[in-house]
Structures are given as C-alpha cells and as structure tokens.
PDB file of C-alpha atoms in Angstrom:
ATOM      1  CA  MET B   3      30.473-143.178 -17.407  1.00 47.00           C
ATOM      2  CA  SER B   4      27.588-141.467 -19.188  1.00 47.00           C
ATOM      3  CA  ALA B   5      27.974-137.903 -20.411  1.00 50.00           C
ATOM      4  CA  PRO B   6      26.259-135.168 -18.377  1.00 50.00           C
ATOM      5  CA  LEU B   7      22.815-134.134 -19.557  1.00 47.00           C
ATOM      6  CA  ARG B   8      22.930-131.005 -21.704  1.00 54.00           C
ATOM      7  CA  TYR B   9      20.068-128.850 -22.872  1.00 59.00           C
ATOM      8  CA  LYS B  10      19.874-127.065 -26.201  1.00 72.00           C
ATOM      9  CA  PRO B  11      20.011-123.258 -25.934  1.00 86.00           C
ATOM     10  CA  TYR B  12      16.960-121.240 -26.904  1.00 90.00           C
ATOM     11  CA  PRO B  13      17.117-119.235 -30.169  1.00 93.00           C
ATOM     12  CA  ALA B  14      16.924-115.873 -28.395  1.00 96.00           C
ATOM     13  CA  TYR B  15      17.269-114.469 -24.894  1.00 96.00           C
ATOM     14  CA  LYS B  16      16.384-111.213 -23.137  1.00 97.00           C
ATOM     15  CA  ASP B  17      17.381-109.420 -19.960  1.00 97.00           C
ATOM     16  CA  SER B  18      15.016-110.503 -17.191  1.00 96.00           C
ATOM     17  CA  GLY B  19      15.409-107.212 -15.352  1.00 96.00           C
ATOM     18  CA  VAL B  20      16.350-109.168 -12.224  1.00 95.00           C
ATOM     19  CA  GLU B  21      20.056-109.128 -11.372  1.00 94.00           C
ATOM     20  CA  TRP B  22      20.279-112.606  -9.878  1.00 92.00           C
ATOM     21  CA  LEU B  23      18.166-114.111 -12.650  1.00 93.00           C
ATOM     22  CA  GLY B  24      20.090-112.649 -15.591  1.00 94.00           C
ATOM     23  CA  GLU B  25      18.943-113.529 -19.098  1.00 95.00           C
ATOM     24  CA  ILE B  26      15.903-115.681 -19.783  1.00 95.00           C
ATOM     25  CA  PRO B  27      14.462-117.134 -23.013  1.00 95.00           C
ATOM     26  CA  ALA B  28      12.845-114.369 -25.064  1.00 96.00           C
ATOM     27  CA  HIS B  29       9.360-115.898 -24.861  1.00 93.00           C
ATOM     28  CA  TRP B  30       9.418-116.354 -21.058  1.00 95.00           C
ATOM     29  CA  GLU B  31       8.071-113.835 -18.541  1.00 95.00           C
ATOM     30  CA  VAL B  32       9.118-112.869 -15.010  1.00 97.00           C
ATOM     31  CA  LYS B  33       6.199-112.782 -12.589  1.00 97.00           C
ATOM     32  CA  ARG B  34       5.671-112.564  -8.861  1.00 98.00           C
ATOM     33  CA  LEU B  35       4.150-115.614  -7.239  1.00 98.00           C
ATOM     34  CA  LYS B  36       1.057-113.663  -6.128  1.00 98.00           C
ATOM     35  CA  VAL B  37       0.209-113.206  -9.833  1.00 97.00           C
ATOM     36  CA  LEU B  38       0.683-116.899 -10.553  1.00 97.00           C
ATOM     37  CA  ALA B  39      -1.031-118.449  -7.545  1.00 98.00           C
ATOM     38  CA  SER B  40      -2.821-117.948  -4.249  1.00 98.00           C
ATOM     39  CA  VAL B  41      -0.696-118.485  -1.138  1.00 98.00           C
ATOM     40  CA  GLN B  42      -1.865-119.316   2.367  1.00 98.00           C
ATOM     41  CA  LEU B  43       0.019-120.453   5.461  1.00 98.00           C
ATOM     42  CA  SER B  44      -1.481-123.476   7.165  1.00 97.00           C
ATOM     43  CA  ASN B  45      -2.783-123.260  10.734  1.00 96.00           C
ATOM     44  CA  VAL B  46      -3.830-126.915  10.912  1.00 96.00           C
ATOM     45  CA  ASP B  47      -2.010-128.563  13.829  1.00 93.00           C
ATOM     46  CA  LYS B  48      -1.593-132.231  14.721  1.00 93.00           C
ATOM     47  CA  LYS B  49      -4.207-132.310  17.492  1.00 90.00           C
ATOM     48  CA  SER B  50      -7.478-134.219  17.457  1.00 94.00           C
ATOM     49  CA  VAL B  51     -10.421-132.314  18.921  1.00 96.00           C
ATOM     50  CA  GLU B  52     -13.814-133.850  19.665  1.00 95.00           C
ATOM     51  CA  GLY B  53     -16.536-132.529  17.391  1.00 96.00           C
ATOM     52  CA  GLN B  54     -14.190-131.596  14.549  1.00 97.00           C
ATOM     53  CA  GLU B  55     -13.987-133.386  11.198  1.00 97.00           C
ATOM     54  CA  ALA B  56     -11.594-136.340  10.886  1.00 97.00           C
ATOM     55  CA  VAL B  57      -8.847-135.630   8.355  1.00 98.00           C
ATOM     56  CA  ARG B  58      -5.359-136.691   7.355  1.00 98.00           C
ATOM     57  CA  LEU B  59      -2.453-134.264   7.450  1.00 98.00           C
ATOM     58  CA  CYS B  60       0.312-133.758   4.923  1.00 98.00           C
ATOM     59  CA  ASN B  61       3.135-132.642   7.206  1.00 97.00           C
ATOM     60  CA  TYR B  62       6.609-131.150   6.889  1.00 97.00           C
ATOM     61  CA  THR B  63       8.468-134.446   6.396  1.00 97.00           C
ATOM     62  CA  ASP B  64       5.960-135.616   3.773  1.00 98.00           C
ATOM     63  CA  VAL B  65       6.905-132.589   1.680  1.00 98.00           C
ATOM     64  CA  TYR B  66      10.601-132.504   2.550  1.00 97.00           C
ATOM     65  CA  TYR B  67      11.272-136.054   1.366  1.00 97.00           C
ATOM     66  CA  SER B  68       8.875-136.240  -1.598  1.00 96.00           C
ATOM     67  CA  ASP B  69       8.736-134.755  -5.086  1.00 94.00           C
ATOM     68  CA  GLN B  70       5.045-135.529  -5.245  1.00 97.00           C
ATOM     69  CA  ILE B  71       2.246-135.866  -2.710  1.00 98.00           C
ATOM     70  CA  ALA B  72       0.146-138.930  -3.570  1.00 98.00           C
ATOM     71  CA  PRO B  73      -2.898-140.669  -1.980  1.00 97.00           C
ATOM     72  CA  ASP B  74      -0.962-143.830  -1.086  1.00 96.00           C
ATOM     73  CA  MET B  75       1.353-141.990   1.326  1.00 98.00           C
ATOM     74  CA  GLU B  76       0.944-142.654   5.063  1.00 97.00           C
ATOM     75  CA  PHE B  77      -0.505-139.401   6.377  1.00 98.00           C
ATOM     76  CA  MET B  78      -1.091-138.573  10.043  1.00 97.00           C
ATOM     77  CA  SER B  79      -4.659-138.712  11.374  1.00 97.00           C
ATOM     78  CA  ALA B  80      -6.021-135.560  13.012  1.00 97.00           C
ATOM     79  CA  THR B  81      -9.103-133.336  13.073  1.00 98.00           C
ATOM     80  CA  ALA B  82      -9.895-129.925  11.616  1.00 97.00           C
ATOM     81  CA  THR B  83     -12.672-127.355  11.538  1.00 97.00           C
ATOM     82  CA  CYS B  84     -15.003-127.128   8.555  1.00 97.00           C
ATOM     83  CA  GLU B  85     -13.320-123.863   7.555  1.00 97.00           C
ATOM     84  CA  GLN B  86      -9.858-125.475   7.656  1.00 98.00           C
ATOM     85  CA  VAL B  87     -11.079-128.374   5.513  1.00 98.00           C
ATOM     86  CA  LYS B  88     -12.451-125.907   2.992  1.00 97.00           C
ATOM     87  CA  ARG B  89      -9.239-123.858   2.876  1.00 98.00           C
ATOM     88  CA  PHE B  90      -6.477-126.436   3.137  1.00 98.00           C
ATOM     89  CA  SER B  91      -7.695-129.651   1.452  1.00 98.00           C
ATOM     90  CA  LEU B  92      -5.391-130.693  -1.368  1.00 99.00           C
ATOM     91  CA  ARG B  93      -6.136-130.480  -5.084  1.00 98.00           C
ATOM     92  CA  ALA B  94      -4.162-131.789  -8.040  1.00 98.00           C
ATOM     93  CA  GLY B  95      -1.486-129.274  -9.004  1.00 97.00           C
ATOM     94  CA  ASP B  96      -1.240-127.597  -5.591  1.00 98.00           C
ATOM     95  CA  VAL B  97       2.314-126.885  -4.463  1.00 99.00           C
ATOM     96  CA  LEU B  98       3.356-127.224  -0.822  1.00 99.00           C
ATOM     97  CA  ILE B  99       6.610-125.743   0.486  1.00 98.00           C
ATOM     98  CA  THR B 100       8.383-125.827   3.833  1.00 98.00           C
ATOM     99  CA  LYS B 101       8.222-122.413   5.507  1.00 97.00           C
ATOM    100  CA  ASP B 102       9.877-123.129   8.882  1.00 94.00           C
ATOM    101  CA  SER B 103      13.054-125.032   9.686  1.00 94.00           C
ATOM    102  CA  GLU B 104      16.063-125.233  11.992  1.00 93.00           C
ATOM    103  CA  SER B 105      18.244-124.558   8.928  1.00 94.00           C
ATOM    104  CA  TRP B 106      17.712-121.805   6.355  1.00 93.00           C
ATOM    105  CA  THR B 107      18.836-124.242   3.647  1.00 94.00           C
ATOM    106  CA  ASP B 108      15.684-126.286   4.286  1.00 96.00           C
ATOM    107  CA  ILE B 109      13.351-123.372   3.568  1.00 96.00           C
ATOM    108  CA  ALA B 110      11.022-123.488   0.517  1.00 96.00           C
ATOM    109  CA  VAL B 111      11.524-127.186  -0.263  1.00 97.00           C
ATOM    110  CA  PRO B 112       8.595-128.028  -2.604  1.00 98.00           C
ATOM    111  CA  ALA B 113       6.331-130.914  -3.528  1.00 98.00           C
ATOM    112  CA  VAL B 114       3.421-130.980  -5.977  1.00 98.00           C
ATOM    113  CA  VAL B 115       0.073-132.666  -5.253  1.00 98.00           C
ATOM    114  CA  ALA B 116      -0.597-135.518  -7.684  1.00 97.00           C
ATOM    115  CA  GLU B 117      -4.397-135.639  -7.470  1.00 97.00           C
ATOM    116  CA  ASP B 118      -7.387-134.319  -5.546  1.00 98.00           C
ATOM    117  CA  MET B 119      -7.456-135.460  -1.908  1.00 98.00           C
ATOM    118  CA  ALA B 120     -10.415-133.879  -0.131  1.00 96.00           C
ATOM    119  CA  ASP B 121      -9.634-135.526   3.223  1.00 97.00           C
ATOM    120  CA  VAL B 122      -5.913-134.611   3.216  1.00 98.00           C
ATOM    121  CA  LEU B 123      -5.020-131.144   4.496  1.00 99.00           C
ATOM    122  CA  CYS B 124      -1.868-129.057   4.288  1.00 98.00           C
ATOM    123  CA  GLY B 125      -0.321-129.212   7.765  1.00 97.00           C
ATOM    124  CA  TYR B 126       1.434-126.685   9.981  1.00 94.00           C
ATOM    125  CA  HIS B 127       4.907-125.341   9.037  1.00 94.00           C
ATOM    126  CA  LEU B 128       3.909-125.473   5.354  1.00 98.00           C
ATOM    127  CA  ALA B 129       2.688-122.948   2.804  1.00 98.00           C
ATOM    128  CA  HIS B 130      -0.206-124.033   0.582  1.00 99.00           C
ATOM    129  CA  ILE B 131       0.122-122.652  -2.949  1.00 99.00           C
ATOM    130  CA  ARG B 132      -2.713-123.033  -5.461  1.00 98.00           C
ATOM    131  CA  PRO B 133      -1.689-122.109  -9.031  1.00 97.00           C
ATOM    132  CA  ALA B 134      -4.010-120.059 -11.218  1.00 96.00           C
ATOM    133  CA  SER B 135      -5.383-121.723 -14.351  1.00 91.00           C
ATOM    134  CA  GLU B 136      -2.515-120.532 -16.578  1.00 90.00           C
ATOM    135  CA  CYS B 137       0.195-121.669 -14.132  1.00 94.00           C
ATOM    136  CA  VAL B 138       1.407-125.299 -14.190  1.00 93.00           C
ATOM    137  CA  GLY B 139       1.868-126.628 -10.659  1.00 95.00           C
ATOM    138  CA  SER B 140       4.438-129.284 -11.541  1.00 94.00           C
ATOM    139  CA  PHE B 141       6.679-126.684 -13.203  1.00 94.00           C
ATOM    140  CA  LEU B 142       6.220-124.197 -10.371  1.00 96.00           C
ATOM    141  CA  SER B 143       7.254-126.882  -7.896  1.00 96.00           C
ATOM    142  CA  ARG B 144      10.402-127.625  -9.901  1.00 93.00           C
ATOM    143  CA  THR B 145      11.208-123.924 -10.121  1.00 95.00           C
ATOM    144  CA  PHE B 146      11.221-123.612  -6.327  1.00 96.00           C
ATOM    145  CA  SER B 147      14.185-126.030  -6.347  1.00 92.00           C
ATOM    146  CA  ALA B 148      16.210-124.066  -8.910  1.00 92.00           C
ATOM    147  CA  ILE B 149      19.187-121.943  -7.893  1.00 90.00           C
ATOM    148  CA  GLY B 150      18.024-118.338  -7.816  1.00 92.00           C
ATOM    149  CA  PRO B 151      14.323-118.821  -7.107  1.00 93.00           C
ATOM    150  CA  ARG B 152      15.236-121.115  -4.212  1.00 93.00           C
ATOM    151  CA  ASP B 153      17.921-118.771  -2.887  1.00 95.00           C
ATOM    152  CA  GLN B 154      15.614-115.733  -2.742  1.00 96.00           C
ATOM    153  CA  PHE B 155      13.412-117.519  -0.219  1.00 96.00           C
ATOM    154  CA  GLN B 156      16.286-118.850   1.860  1.00 94.00           C
ATOM    155  CA  VAL B 157      17.735-115.333   2.123  1.00 94.00           C
ATOM    156  CA  ALA B 158      14.314-113.941   3.073  1.00 95.00           C
ATOM    157  CA  ALA B 159      13.883-116.401   5.965  1.00 95.00           C
ATOM    158  CA  ASN B 160      14.172-114.815   9.413  1.00 94.00           C
ATOM    159  CA  GLY B 161      15.641-116.376  12.539  1.00 93.00           C
ATOM    160  CA  ILE B 162      18.735-117.385  14.494  1.00 90.00           C
ATOM    161  CA  THR B 163      18.210-120.925  15.826  1.00 89.00           C
ATOM    162  CA  ARG B 164      15.010-121.493  13.835  1.00 92.00           C
ATOM    163  CA  PHE B 165      14.129-119.887  10.533  1.00 96.00           C
ATOM    164  CA  GLY B 166      10.731-118.902   9.167  1.00 95.00           C
ATOM    165  CA  LEU B 167       9.353-117.509   5.941  1.00 95.00           C
ATOM    166  CA  GLY B 168       6.412-115.094   6.033  1.00 95.00           C
ATOM    167  CA  GLY B 169       3.505-114.992   3.633  1.00 96.00           C
ATOM    168  CA  ASP B 170       4.526-111.696   2.026  1.00 97.00           C
ATOM    169  CA  ALA B 171       8.030-112.988   1.294  1.00 97.00           C
ATOM    170  CA  ILE B 172       6.519-116.001  -0.464  1.00 98.00           C
ATOM    171  CA  ARG B 173       3.939-114.025  -2.437  1.00 98.00           C
ATOM    172  CA  THR B 174       6.478-111.499  -3.731  1.00 98.00           C
ATOM    173  CA  GLY B 175       8.931-114.167  -4.913  1.00 98.00           C
ATOM    174  CA  LEU B 176      10.017-113.866  -8.553  1.00 98.00           C
ATOM    175  CA  PHE B 177       9.784-116.655 -11.118  1.00 97.00           C
ATOM    176  CA  ALA B 178      10.720-116.916 -14.796  1.00 95.00           C
ATOM    177  CA  MET B 179       7.854-118.735 -16.460  1.00 93.00           C
ATOM    178  CA  PRO B 180       7.571-120.303 -19.935  1.00 92.00           C
ATOM    179  CA  PRO B 181       4.291-120.739 -21.848  1.00 89.00           C
ATOM    180  CA  PRO B 182       2.088-123.451 -20.253  1.00 81.00           C
ATOM    181  CA  PRO B 183       2.810-126.216 -22.841  1.00 71.00           C
ATOM    182  CA  ARG B 184       6.547-125.909 -22.210  1.00 71.00           C
ATOM    183  CA  ALA B 185       5.970-125.739 -18.461  1.00 76.00           C
ATOM    184  CA  ARG B 186       3.934-128.965 -18.500  1.00 68.00           C
ATOM    185  CA  ALA B 187       6.716-130.851 -20.291  1.00 63.00           C
ATOM    186  CA  ALA B 188       9.459-129.511 -18.020  1.00 63.00           C
ATOM    187  CA  GLY B 189       7.431-130.124 -14.882  1.00 48.00           C
ATOM    188  CA  HIS B 190       7.783-133.896 -15.202  1.00 52.00           C
ATOM    189  CA  ARG B 191      11.569-133.866 -14.846  1.00 52.00           C
ATOM    190  CA  ARG B 192      12.901-134.933 -11.471  1.00 53.00           C
ATOM    191  CA  VAL B 193      15.094-132.600  -9.441  1.00 50.00           C
ATOM    192  CA  PRO B 194      17.376-133.606  -6.525  1.00 52.00           C
ATOM    193  CA  ARG B 195      15.800-133.623  -3.067  1.00 51.00           C
ATOM    194  CA  PRO B 196      17.465-132.367   0.116  1.00 55.00           C
ATOM    195  CA  GLY B 197      19.517-135.223   1.506  1.00 53.00           C
ATOM    196  CA  ASP B 198      19.712-137.233  -1.730  1.00 54.00           C
ATOM    197  CA  GLY B 199      22.633-139.591  -1.304  1.00 46.00           C
ATOM    198  CA  GLU B 200      22.755-139.003   2.448  1.00 42.00           C
ATOM    199  CA  ASP B 201      21.548-141.054   5.389  1.00 36.00           C
ATOM    200  CA  ARG B 202      18.736-139.243   7.161  1.00 31.00           C
TER     201      ARG B 202
END
C-alpha cells in the first residue's frame, strides 16, 4: 500500500482573519469572489424556440460529473437569444458551479472550462463565473471543492426539499488565494468528485 500524499509546510503562516479558514501561508491573500471574478446566474433553459440561435448547453450533470468542461463532451442542443449567447458562452478558464439541488451537499460543485466554446452556453441551475486576469480559473475551481470554501456555500443554500444558492451568497464567498504562478501549478491537481467510488 502506498503512503498517503503529504505536502511540505510553507515557511511562514498568518492568521487569515476568518475563523473557519484559520491560518494561511504568509504570502496568500483572502479575497471575496466578487473581487476575483464576475458571477452571473444562467437563465438559459433547455427549450428550442424558432428564430433563436442554435446552441449547445452545458447542463447540471455535465458539471456535476466532470472536473473539466471540454469540446468533445456530448452537450444538449437548444436555442438561445443573441443576448444569452453573448453573456453565457464559455471561455477557457471559466468556472461553472451547481447552484440548485435536491441536496445541500451537492451545492457549489465546480468544473473549469478547458477552452473557448462560443456555441456552448452555461445552462440553467448553474452559476457562470469568469475569473479576472489575475485569478487562475483552474485553481479557483479546485478551491470550490476544498473543505471550508465548499462548506460556506452549502451552509448558505436555502431550501427544505430543494436547495438553492443566490448570486449574492456566491459573490461574497471567501477564498484564500496564492500568487498566480502557484495557483496555476496547483490547479492541475485532481480533486475527488461527488459520487467517486459510488454507482450513480
């Protein structure tokens, strides 16, 4: 049996100022998501309407079961308005997260977009997050899966039989971020997906 993977500690740490986050490496910074990226909630449904532009949709299950959204995936065909195409088409580095679910534990499950896909749109029940130039999308996506950042969104979800996460709750989420070079390297590591090792 192989030994568990261990990471070397950083030379120095500091108090993050966030109780649930605790100490972070001294050269990292805590920022709200609205500083790191733009966030919009998709209103693109699965219907096809005559006169609208033909598109493909990246839907909830595409994100839920994938680390990465790639062009070779089988996306649903639909239509969208010109404004929706402009707002919700996918670019490399975008992060998509689940915002609605029957279980609060399935809230804020992320996937990063591998490359530009002008004809693929972020579908309903998802939040479309576009990182600013200094924010690395692959690292941000991984951070959504980490204990702490993930939990803050699950706790913020509202509902009884179905749970939902509002735009403000997403935008005000807190993240500990390293310098971009470190974030790019860390962003390539795989994290477990919901249901890994289970039949679904």
